[in-house]
Short mmCIF file of C-alpha atoms in Angstrom, two decimals:
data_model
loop_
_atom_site.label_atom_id
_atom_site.label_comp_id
_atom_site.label_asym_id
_atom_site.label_seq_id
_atom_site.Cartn_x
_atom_site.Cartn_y
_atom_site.Cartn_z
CA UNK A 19 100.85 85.51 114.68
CA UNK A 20 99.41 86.12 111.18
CA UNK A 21 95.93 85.48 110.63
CA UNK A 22 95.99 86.19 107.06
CA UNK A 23 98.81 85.77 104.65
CA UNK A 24 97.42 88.34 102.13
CA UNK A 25 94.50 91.20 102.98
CA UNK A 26 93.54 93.37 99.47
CA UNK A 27 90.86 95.81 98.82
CA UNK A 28 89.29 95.81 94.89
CA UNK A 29 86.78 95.91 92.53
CA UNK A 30 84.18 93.22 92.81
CA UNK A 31 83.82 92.79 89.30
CA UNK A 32 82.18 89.03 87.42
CA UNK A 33 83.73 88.86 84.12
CA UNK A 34 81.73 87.97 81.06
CA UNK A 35 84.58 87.16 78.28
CA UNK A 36 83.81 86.65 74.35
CA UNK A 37 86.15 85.85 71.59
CA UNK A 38 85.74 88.37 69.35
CA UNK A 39 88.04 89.72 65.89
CA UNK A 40 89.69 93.07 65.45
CA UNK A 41 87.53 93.70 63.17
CA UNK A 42 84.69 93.68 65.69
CA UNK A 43 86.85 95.36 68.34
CA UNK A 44 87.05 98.30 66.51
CA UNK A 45 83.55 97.99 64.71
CA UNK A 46 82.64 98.44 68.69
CA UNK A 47 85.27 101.19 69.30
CA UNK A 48 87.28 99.53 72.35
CA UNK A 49 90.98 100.40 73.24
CA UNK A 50 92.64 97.22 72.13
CA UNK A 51 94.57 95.78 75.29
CA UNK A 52 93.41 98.49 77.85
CA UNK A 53 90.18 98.88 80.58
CA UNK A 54 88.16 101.32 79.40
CA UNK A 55 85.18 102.21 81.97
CA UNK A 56 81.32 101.98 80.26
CA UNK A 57 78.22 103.25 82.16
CA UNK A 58 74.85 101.26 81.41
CA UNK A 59 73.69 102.61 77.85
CA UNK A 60 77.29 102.03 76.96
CA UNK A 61 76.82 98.42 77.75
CA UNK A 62 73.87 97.82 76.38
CA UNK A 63 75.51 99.50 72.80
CA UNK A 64 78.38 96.97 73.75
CA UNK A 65 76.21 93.60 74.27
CA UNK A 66 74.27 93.94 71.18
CA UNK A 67 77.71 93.71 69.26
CA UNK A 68 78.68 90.43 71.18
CA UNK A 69 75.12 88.60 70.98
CA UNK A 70 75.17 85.04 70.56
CA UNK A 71 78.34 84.86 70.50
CA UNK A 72 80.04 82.09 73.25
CA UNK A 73 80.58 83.57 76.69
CA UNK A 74 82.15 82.29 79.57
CA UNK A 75 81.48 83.77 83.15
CA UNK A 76 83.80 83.95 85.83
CA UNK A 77 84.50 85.34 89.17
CA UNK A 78 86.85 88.78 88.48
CA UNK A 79 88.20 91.70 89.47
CA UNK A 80 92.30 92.13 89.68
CA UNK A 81 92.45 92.13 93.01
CA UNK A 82 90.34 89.44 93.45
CA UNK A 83 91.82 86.99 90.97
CA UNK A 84 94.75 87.78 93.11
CA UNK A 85 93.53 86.69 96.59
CA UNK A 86 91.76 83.48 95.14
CA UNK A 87 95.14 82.35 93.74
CA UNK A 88 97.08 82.80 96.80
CA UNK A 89 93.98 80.82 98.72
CA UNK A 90 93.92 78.06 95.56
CA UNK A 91 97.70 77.55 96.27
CA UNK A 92 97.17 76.87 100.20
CA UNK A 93 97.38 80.16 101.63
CA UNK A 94 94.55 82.64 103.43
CA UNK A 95 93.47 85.69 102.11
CA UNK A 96 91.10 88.29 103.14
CA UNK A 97 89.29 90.04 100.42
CA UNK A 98 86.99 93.96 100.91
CA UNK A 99 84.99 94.70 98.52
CA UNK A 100 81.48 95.46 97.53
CA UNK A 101 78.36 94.17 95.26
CA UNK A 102 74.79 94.53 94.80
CA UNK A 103 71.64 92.20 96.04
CA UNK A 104 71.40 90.66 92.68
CA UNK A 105 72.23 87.24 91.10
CA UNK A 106 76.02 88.40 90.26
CA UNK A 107 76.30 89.31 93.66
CA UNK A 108 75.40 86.42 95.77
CA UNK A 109 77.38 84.67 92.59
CA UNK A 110 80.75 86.79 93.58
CA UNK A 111 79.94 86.39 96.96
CA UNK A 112 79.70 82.27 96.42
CA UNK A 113 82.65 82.34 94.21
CA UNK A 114 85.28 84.05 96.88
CA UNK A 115 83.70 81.07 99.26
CA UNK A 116 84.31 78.31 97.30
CA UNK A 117 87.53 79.31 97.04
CA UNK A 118 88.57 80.10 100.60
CA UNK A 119 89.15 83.06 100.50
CA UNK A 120 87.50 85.60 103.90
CA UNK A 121 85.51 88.60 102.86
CA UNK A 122 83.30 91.31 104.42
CA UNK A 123 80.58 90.27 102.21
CA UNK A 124 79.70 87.67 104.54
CA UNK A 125 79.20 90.47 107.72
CA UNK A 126 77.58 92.93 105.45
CA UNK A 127 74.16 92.95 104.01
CA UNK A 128 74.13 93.84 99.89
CA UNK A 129 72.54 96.93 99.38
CA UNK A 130 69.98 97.24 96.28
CA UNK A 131 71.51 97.83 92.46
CA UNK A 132 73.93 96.46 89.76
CA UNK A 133 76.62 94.04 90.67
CA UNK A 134 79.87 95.24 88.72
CA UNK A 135 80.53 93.81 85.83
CA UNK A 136 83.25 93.52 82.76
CA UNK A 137 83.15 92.26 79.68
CA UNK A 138 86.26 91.04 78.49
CA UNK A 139 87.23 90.96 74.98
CA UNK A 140 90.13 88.40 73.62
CA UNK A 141 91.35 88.77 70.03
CA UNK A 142 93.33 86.05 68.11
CA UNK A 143 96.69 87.42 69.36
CA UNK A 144 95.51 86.89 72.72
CA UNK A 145 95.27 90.38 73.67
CA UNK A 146 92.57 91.09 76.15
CA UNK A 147 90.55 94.43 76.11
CA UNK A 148 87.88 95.31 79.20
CA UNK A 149 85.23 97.33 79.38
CA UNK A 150 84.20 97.89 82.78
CA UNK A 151 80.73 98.50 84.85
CA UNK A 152 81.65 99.22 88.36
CA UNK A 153 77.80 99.24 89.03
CA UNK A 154 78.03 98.79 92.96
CA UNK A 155 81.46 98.59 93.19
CA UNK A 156 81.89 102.31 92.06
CA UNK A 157 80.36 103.07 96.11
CA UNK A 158 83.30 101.01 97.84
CA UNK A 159 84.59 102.88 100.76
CA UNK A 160 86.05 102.20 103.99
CA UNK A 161 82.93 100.72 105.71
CA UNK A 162 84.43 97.34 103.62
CA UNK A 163 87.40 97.69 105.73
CA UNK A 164 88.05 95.01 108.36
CA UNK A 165 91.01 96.93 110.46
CA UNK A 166 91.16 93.98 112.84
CA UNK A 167 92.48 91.39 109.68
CA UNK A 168 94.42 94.28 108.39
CA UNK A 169 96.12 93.86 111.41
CA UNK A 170 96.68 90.33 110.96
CA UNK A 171 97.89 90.33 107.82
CA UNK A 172 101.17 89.79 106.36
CA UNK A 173 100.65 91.69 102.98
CA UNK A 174 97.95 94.41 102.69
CA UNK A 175 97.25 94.81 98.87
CA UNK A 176 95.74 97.32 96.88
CA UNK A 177 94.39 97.26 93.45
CA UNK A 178 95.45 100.24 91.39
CA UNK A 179 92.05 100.74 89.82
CA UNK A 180 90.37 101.85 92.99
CA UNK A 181 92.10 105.37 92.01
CA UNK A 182 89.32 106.01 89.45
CA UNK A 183 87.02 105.73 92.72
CA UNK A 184 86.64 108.77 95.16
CA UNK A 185 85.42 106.33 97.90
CA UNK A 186 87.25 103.49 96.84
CA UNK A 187 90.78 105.57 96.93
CA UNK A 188 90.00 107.01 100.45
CA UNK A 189 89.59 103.02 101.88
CA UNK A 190 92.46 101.91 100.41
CA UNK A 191 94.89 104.14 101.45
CA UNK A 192 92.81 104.10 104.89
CA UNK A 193 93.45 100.43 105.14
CA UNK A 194 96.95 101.26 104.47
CA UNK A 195 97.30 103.23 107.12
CA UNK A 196 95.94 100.72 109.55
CA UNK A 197 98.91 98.06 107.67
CA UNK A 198 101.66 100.79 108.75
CA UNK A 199 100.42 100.70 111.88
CA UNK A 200 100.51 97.24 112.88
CA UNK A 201 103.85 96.90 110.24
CA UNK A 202 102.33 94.89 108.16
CA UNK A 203 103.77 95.03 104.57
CA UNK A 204 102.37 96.85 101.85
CA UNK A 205 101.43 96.16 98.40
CA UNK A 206 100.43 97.83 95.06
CA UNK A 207 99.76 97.01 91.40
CA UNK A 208 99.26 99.87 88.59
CA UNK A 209 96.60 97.80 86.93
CA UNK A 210 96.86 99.53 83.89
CA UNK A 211 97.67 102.42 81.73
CA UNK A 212 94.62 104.08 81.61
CA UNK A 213 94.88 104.59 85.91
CA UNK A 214 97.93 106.06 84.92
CA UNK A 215 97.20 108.40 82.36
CA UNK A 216 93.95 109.49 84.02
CA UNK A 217 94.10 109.44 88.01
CA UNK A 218 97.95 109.33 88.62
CA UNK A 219 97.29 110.92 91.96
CA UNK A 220 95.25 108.40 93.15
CA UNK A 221 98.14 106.21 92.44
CA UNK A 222 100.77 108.32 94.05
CA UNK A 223 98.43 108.23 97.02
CA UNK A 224 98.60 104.70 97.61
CA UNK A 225 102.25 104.61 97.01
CA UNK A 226 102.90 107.33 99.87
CA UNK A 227 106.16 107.49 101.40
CA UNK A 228 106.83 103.96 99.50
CA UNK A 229 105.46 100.61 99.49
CA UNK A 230 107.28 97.15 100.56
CA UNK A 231 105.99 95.26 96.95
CA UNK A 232 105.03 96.83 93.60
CA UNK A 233 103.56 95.14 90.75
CA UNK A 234 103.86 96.76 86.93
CA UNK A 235 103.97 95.46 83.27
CA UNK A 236 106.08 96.93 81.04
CA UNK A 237 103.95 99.20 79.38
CA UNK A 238 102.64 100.32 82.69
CA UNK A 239 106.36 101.15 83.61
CA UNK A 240 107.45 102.90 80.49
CA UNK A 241 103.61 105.26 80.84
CA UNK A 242 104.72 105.95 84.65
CA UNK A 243 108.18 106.61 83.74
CA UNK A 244 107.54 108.45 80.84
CA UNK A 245 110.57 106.30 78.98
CA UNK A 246 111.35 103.37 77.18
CA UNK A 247 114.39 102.98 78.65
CA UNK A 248 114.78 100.28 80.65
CA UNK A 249 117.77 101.35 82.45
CA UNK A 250 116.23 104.39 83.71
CA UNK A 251 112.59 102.60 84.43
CA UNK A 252 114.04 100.27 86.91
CA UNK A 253 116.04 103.49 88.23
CA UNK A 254 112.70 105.22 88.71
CA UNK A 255 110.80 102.50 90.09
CA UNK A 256 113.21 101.42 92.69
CA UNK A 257 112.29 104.48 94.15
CA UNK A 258 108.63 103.72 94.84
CA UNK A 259 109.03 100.26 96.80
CA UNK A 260 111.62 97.46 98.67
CA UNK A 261 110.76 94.96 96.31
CA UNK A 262 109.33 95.84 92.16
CA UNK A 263 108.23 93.28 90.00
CA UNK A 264 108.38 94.38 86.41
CA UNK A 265 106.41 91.63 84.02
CA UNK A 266 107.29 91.25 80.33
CA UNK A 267 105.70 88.59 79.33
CA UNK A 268 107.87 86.45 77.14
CA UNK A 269 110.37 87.59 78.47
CA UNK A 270 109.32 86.75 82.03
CA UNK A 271 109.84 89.11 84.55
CA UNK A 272 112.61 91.45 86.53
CA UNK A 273 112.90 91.80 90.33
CA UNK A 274 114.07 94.82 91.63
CA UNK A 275 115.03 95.23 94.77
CA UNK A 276 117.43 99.04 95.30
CA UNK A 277 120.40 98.37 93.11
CA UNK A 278 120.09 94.82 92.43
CA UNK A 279 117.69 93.20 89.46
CA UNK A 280 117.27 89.97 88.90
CA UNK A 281 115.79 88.43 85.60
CA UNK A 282 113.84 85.32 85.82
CA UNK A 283 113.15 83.69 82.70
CA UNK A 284 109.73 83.22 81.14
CA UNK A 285 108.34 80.04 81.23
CA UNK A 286 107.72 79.10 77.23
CA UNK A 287 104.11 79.13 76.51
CA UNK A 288 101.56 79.29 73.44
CA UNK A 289 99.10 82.56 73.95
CA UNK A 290 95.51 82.26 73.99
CA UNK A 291 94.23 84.37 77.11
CA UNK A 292 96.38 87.38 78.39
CA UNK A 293 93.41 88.20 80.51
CA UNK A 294 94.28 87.47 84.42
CA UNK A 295 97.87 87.51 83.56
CA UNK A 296 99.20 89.84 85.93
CA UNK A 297 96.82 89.40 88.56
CA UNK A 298 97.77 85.41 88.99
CA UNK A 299 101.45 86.57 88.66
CA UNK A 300 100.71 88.62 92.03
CA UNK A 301 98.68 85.81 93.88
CA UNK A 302 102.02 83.60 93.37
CA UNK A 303 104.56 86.16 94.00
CA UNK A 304 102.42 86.88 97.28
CA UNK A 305 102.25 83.15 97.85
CA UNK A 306 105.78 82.76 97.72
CA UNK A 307 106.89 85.33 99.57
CA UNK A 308 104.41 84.86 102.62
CA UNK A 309 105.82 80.67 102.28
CA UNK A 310 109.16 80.80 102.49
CA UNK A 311 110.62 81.83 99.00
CA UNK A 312 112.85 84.41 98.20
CA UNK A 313 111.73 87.15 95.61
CA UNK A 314 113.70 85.51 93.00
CA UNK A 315 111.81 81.93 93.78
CA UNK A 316 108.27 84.02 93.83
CA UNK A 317 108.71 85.19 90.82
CA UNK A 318 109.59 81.94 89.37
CA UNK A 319 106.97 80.86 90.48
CA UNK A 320 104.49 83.30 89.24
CA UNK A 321 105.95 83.08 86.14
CA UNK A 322 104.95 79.53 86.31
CA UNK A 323 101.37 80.46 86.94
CA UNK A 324 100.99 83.13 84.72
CA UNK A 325 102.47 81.08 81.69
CA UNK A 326 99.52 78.62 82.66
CA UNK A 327 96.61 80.87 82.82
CA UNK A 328 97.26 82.87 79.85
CA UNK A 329 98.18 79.30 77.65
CA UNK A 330 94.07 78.81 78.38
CA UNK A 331 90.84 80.82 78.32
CA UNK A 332 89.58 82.32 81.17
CA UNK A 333 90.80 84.44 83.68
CA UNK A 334 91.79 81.48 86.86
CA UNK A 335 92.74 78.35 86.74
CA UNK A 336 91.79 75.21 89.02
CA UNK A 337 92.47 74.60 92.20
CA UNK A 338 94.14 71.35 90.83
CA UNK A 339 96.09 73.07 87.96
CA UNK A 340 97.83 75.65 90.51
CA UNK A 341 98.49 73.14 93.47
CA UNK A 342 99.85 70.94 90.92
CA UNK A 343 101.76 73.81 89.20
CA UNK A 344 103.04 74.25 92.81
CA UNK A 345 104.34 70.77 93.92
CA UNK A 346 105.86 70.45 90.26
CA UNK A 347 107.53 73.80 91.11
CA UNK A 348 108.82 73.15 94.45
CA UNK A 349 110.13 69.43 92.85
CA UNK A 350 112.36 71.19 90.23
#
């Protein structure tokens, strides 16, 4: 019997966004649309670009946007990671409780220094562009690992920017390990193009042999599969897991699964916020799947939920909005 539908392993990371121009984007020299990692002086530079200007503060991290979707929707998620004893840790640490979801920060005492942080940038297109303090989170390793809910879980997830992380590469794909063990399913997003382009082997390490559910956006796909081709991307990727979903935004998203895709439609929706996009798309999928629905239904679903969190500002939505979302969805 599962004790958890969905286990993952991430950056603890509280998001700080700002709307900001291009203008100012590039004034502050940030790769438009990507995560770009800062170290303190870095963020200092960054903050005095984005004073008094409107911020909004928010529990983050991909991985754990994922997990508190899954729990807002009904289901039970485990989330490792790691913060500081500061006032943005016991804030993350509050913010995963609210929201039901487990966590090893509640057996664990915070050690002394920076909570992570990120400072998310939206232009007027909606694009989102991160720059990234791991602070604490940069010294995640496998003492955040709770083998015992591995074990319990369903899904075991991993967040593809632990491969920038020595210590957080080695407990992820340690945690893995314990999921193959006790055959529980496996689970992997790219994150983003940058992990690609700079620590590809972490990635490939977390793949392994092959993983039961992948998670890409286009332009993730077309960097790991060095094509545009879309044909030949969905040949490559079938290779890596059972079950791929590629996200295209407007143009919703594919399901692979060996030689058969499936296209699910997009669910129409004006821009504002791309940020959280792909992580909410996961929490749904991973919802669905662990509740009954087929891939093809998942990703309906997720579409659903991603059209509604990137048609807003901020990086989650309600409680409310996505149990709504999901008794409108199952109604349909």
């Amino acid at each position: 019997m599962s004790h958890h539908h969905l286990y993952a392993i991430g950056n603890a990371l509280v998001d700080t966004e700002y709307e900001v121009s291009d203008e100012l984007l590039h004034t502050m020299g940030v790769s438009k649309r990507h995560m770009t990692l800062i170290d303190t002086p870095q963020r200092a530079e960054l903050l005095t670009h984005v004073h008094g200007l409107h911020a909004r503060r928010t529990g983050g991290g991909s991985a754990g946007n994922t997990v508190v979707a899954l729990a807002q929707l009904g289901g039970k998620a485990f989330y490792s990671c790691r913060v500081a004893d500061d006032e943005l840790g016991a804030f993350y640490s509050q913010d995963l409780q609210d929201n039901g979801v487990a966590t090893n920060l509640t057996h664990t005492q915070a050690q002394p220094g920076q909570t992570g942080s990120c400072m998310v940038l939206v232009t007027p297109d909606a694009e989102r562009s991160m720059c990234t303090f791991l602070g604490a989170t940069s010294q995640l390793d496998a003492s955040a690992l709770h083998p015992q809910d591995i074990a319990k879980s369903r899904i075991y997830y991993m967040e593809g920017y632990l491969a920038a992380s020595p210590t957080g590469l080695e407990a992820a794909v340690q945690g893995r390990q314990i999921a193959l063990e006790h055959k529980v399913a496996t689970a992997l997003t790219l994150s983003d193009v940058s992990m690609i382009n700079f620590c590809r082997p972490g990635l490939q390490a977390m793949i392994g042999e092959g993983l039961d559910y992948l998670f890409a956006n286009e332009e993730e796909a077309q960097t790991w599969c060095g094509t545009t081709d879309l044909d030949a991307i969905i040949e490559q990727l079938s290779q890596l897991a059972s079950t791929v979903c590629l996200t295209r935004g407007p143009q919703g998203s594919i399901v692979i699964q060996g030689k058969e895709r499936s296209d699910v439609p997009a669910v129409p929706t004006r821009a504002v916020d791309t940020n959280g996009a792909g992580d909410m798309f996961a929490g749904a999928f991973l919802f669905g799947i662990t509740h009954g629905h087929s891939p093809v239904q998942s990703a309906a679903l997720a579409n659903r939920a991603a059209a509604a969190v990137v048609g807003q500002h901020g990086n989650r939505l309600s409680t409310t909005q996505l149990q709504t979302l999901y008794a409108d969805f199952q109604n349909a």
